[in-house]
Short mmCIF file of C-alpha atoms in Angstrom, two decimals:
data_model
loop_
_atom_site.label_atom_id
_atom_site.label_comp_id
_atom_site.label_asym_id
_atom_site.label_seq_id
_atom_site.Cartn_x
_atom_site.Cartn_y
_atom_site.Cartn_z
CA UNK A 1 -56.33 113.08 -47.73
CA UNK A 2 -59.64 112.09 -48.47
CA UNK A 3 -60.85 115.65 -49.46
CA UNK A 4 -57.93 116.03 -51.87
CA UNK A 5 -59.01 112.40 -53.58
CA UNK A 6 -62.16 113.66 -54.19
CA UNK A 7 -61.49 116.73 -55.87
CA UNK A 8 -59.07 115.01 -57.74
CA UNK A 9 -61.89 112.68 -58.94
CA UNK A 10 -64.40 115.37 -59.48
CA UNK A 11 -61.84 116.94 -61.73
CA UNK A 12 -60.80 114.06 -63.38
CA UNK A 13 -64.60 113.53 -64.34
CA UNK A 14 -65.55 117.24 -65.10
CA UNK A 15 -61.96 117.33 -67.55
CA UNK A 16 -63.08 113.79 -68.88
CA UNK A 17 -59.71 112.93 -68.48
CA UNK A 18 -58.84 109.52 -70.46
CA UNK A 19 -56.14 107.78 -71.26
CA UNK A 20 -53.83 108.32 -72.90
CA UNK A 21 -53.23 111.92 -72.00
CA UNK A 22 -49.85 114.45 -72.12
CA UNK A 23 -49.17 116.55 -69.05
CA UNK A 24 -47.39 119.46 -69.97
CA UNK A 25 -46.79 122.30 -67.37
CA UNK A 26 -45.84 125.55 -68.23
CA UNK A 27 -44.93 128.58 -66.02
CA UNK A 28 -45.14 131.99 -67.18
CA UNK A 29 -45.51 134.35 -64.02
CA UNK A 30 -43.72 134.71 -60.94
CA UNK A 31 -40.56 132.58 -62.60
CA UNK A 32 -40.45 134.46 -65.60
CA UNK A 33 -39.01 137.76 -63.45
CA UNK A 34 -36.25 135.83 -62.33
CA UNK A 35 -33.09 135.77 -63.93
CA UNK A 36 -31.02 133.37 -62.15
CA UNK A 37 -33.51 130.60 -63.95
CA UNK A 38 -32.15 129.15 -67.45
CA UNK A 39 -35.23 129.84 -69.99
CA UNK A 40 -37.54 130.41 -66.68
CA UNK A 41 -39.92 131.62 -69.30
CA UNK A 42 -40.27 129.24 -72.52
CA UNK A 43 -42.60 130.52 -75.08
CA UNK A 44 -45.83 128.31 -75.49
CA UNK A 45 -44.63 127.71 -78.82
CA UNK A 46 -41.88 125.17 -77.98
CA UNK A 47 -44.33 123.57 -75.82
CA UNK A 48 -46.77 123.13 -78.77
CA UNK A 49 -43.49 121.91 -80.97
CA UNK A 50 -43.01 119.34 -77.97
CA UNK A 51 -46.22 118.62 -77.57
CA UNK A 52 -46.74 117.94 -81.74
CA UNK A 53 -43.25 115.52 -81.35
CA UNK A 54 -45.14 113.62 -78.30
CA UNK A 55 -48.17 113.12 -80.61
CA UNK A 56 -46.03 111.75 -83.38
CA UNK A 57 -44.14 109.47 -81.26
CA UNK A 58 -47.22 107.99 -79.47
CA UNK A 59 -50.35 108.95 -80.86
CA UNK A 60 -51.68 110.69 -77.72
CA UNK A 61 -53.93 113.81 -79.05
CA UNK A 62 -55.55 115.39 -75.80
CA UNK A 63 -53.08 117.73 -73.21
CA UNK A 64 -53.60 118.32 -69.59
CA UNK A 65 -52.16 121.94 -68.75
CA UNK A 66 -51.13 122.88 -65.26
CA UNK A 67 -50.16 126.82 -65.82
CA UNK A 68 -50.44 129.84 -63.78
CA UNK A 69 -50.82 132.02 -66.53
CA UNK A 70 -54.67 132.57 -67.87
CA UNK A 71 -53.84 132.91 -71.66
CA UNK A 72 -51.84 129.10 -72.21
CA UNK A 73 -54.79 127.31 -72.85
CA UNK A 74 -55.71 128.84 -75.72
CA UNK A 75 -52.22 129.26 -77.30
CA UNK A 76 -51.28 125.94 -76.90
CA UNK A 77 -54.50 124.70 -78.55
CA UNK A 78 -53.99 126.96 -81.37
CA UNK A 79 -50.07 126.35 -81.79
CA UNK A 80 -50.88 122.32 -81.14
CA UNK A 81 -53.62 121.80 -83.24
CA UNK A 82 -54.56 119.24 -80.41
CA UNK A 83 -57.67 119.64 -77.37
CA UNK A 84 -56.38 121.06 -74.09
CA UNK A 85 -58.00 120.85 -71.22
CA UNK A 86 -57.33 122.05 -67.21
CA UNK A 87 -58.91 123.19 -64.15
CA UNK A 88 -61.47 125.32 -64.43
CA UNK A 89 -62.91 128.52 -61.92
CA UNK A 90 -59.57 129.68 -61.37
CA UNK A 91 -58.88 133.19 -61.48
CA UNK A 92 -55.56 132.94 -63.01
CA UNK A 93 -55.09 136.85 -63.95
CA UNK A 94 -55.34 137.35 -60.72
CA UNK A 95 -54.29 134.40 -58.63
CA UNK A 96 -50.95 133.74 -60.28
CA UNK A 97 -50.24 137.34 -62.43
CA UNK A 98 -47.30 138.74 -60.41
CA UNK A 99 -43.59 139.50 -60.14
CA UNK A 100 -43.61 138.20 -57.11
CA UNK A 101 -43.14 134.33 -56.15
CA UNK A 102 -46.17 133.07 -55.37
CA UNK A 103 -45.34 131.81 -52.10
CA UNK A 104 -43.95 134.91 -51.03
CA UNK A 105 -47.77 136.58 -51.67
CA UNK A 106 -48.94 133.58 -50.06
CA UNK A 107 -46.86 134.54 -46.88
CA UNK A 108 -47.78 138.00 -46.93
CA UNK A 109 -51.71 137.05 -47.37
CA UNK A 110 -52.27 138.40 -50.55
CA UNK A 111 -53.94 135.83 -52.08
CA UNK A 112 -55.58 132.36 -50.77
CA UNK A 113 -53.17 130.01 -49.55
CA UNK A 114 -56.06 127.29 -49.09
CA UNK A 115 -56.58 128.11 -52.68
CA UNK A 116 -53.23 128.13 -54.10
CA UNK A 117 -52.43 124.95 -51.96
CA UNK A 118 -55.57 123.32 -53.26
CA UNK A 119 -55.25 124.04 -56.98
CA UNK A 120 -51.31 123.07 -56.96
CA UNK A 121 -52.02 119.77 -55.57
CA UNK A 122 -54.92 118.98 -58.25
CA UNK A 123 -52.69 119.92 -60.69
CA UNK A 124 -49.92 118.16 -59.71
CA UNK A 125 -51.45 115.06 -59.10
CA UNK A 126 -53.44 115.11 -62.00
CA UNK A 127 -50.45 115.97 -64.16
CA UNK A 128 -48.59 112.63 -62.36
CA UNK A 129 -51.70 110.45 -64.01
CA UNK A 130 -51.07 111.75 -67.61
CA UNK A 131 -48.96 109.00 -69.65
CA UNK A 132 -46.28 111.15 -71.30
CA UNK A 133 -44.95 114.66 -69.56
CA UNK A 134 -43.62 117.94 -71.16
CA UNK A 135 -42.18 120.98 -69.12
CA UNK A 136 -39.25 122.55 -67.82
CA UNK A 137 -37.20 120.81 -64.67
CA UNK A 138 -35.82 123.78 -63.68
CA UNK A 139 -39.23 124.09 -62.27
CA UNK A 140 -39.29 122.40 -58.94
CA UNK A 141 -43.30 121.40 -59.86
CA UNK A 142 -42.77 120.03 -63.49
CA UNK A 143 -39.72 117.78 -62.22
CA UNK A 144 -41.84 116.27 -58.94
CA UNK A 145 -45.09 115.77 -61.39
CA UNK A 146 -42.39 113.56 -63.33
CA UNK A 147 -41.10 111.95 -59.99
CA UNK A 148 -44.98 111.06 -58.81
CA UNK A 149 -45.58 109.80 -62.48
CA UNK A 150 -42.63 107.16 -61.97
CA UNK A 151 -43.70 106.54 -58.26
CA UNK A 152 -46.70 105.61 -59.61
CA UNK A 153 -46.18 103.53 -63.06
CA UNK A 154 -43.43 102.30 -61.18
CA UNK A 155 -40.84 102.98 -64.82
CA UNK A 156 -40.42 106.39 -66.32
CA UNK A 157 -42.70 107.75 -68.56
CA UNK A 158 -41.95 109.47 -71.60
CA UNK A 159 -41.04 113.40 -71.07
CA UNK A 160 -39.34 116.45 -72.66
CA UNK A 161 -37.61 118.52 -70.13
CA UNK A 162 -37.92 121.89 -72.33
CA UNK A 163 -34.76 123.67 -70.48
CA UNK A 164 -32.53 121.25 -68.56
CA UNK A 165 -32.61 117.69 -67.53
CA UNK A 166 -34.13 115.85 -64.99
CA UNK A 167 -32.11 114.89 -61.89
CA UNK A 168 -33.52 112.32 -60.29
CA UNK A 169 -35.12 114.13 -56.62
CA UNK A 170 -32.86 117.02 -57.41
CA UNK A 171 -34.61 120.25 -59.43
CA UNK A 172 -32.57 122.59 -60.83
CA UNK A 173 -30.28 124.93 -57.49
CA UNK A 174 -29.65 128.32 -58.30
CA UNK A 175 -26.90 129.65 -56.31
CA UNK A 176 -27.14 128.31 -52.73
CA UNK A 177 -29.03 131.38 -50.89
CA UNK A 178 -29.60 133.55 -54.12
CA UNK A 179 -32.73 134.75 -55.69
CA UNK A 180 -32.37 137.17 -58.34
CA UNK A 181 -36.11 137.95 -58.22
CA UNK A 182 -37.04 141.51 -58.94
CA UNK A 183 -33.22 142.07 -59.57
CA UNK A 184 -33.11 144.59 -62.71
CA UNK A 185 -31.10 143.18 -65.66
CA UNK A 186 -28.32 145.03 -66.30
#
């Protein structure tokens, strides 16, 4: 829609987004409490190793995060060594910090939906524009940023799939009708 275009734009500008630039994605809430996930919870610092291997290869030096948790920024700068930048005024801590999937909160209203809508499309869309990709494709969100990103550029960009690889229009299926959410570990 027009209204999404624009924010994108205004936060392309207010990020001074510029080519080139690595998307990297990485989730630390809701999917880290489920178990049926393989490495639903990679530590920042493999990103940072990924991200570091990315910057070797191609020479890019600035990262675009999309993350729901509120303390990746900064560890990702620090274990990078490289500028990070992402959408500001979000109340991560408490938009995103949860057990709970977020779109199950976002079904039982407890938080914004128009917010949590808006804020995954910027990200997402922005993340599609970055030149090289790093996340986890057992993530439904890091493995359709890749499939917008070759939509787009119309060949596949350089990525790093951090857990497994990427299927093309098939994430990662746990076991059809099985969430393990909020299951205690044994």
């Amino acid at each position: 829609t027009d209204l999404l275009e624009r924010d994108v734009r205004a936060a392309r500008n207010a990020l001074g987004f510029s080519h080139p630039m690595l998307g990297v994605h990485i989730r630390q809430g809701d999917a880290c409490s489920d178990w049926s996930r393989p490495a639903a919870c990679v530590p920042v610092g493999e990103y940072a190793v990924a991200a570091r291997e990315m910057q070797q290869r191609y020479g890019v030096s600035r990262i675009f995060l999309a993350t729901d948790s509120s303390s990746a920024k900064e560890e990702l700068e620090e274990a990078s060594g490289m500028e990070v930048v992402s959408l500001s005024g979000l109340d991560r801590a408490s938009l995103f910090a949860s057990d709970l999937y977020i779109e199950f909160r976002v079904q039982m209203g407890l938080v914004d939906r128009r917010q949590v809508a808006h804020s995954t499309f910027v990200d997402l869309l922005l993340l599609a524009e970055c030149d090289y990709l790093v996340g986890t494709f057992s993530s439904a969100f890091s493995a359709v940023a890749l499939e917008l990103s070759i939509s787009r550029k119309g060949f596949v960009p350089p990525y790093i799939s951090l857990d497994i690889p990427w299927k093309p229009f098939r994430p990662y299926q746990p076991h059809p009708g099985v969430s393990m959410q909020n299951v205690p570990r044994a």
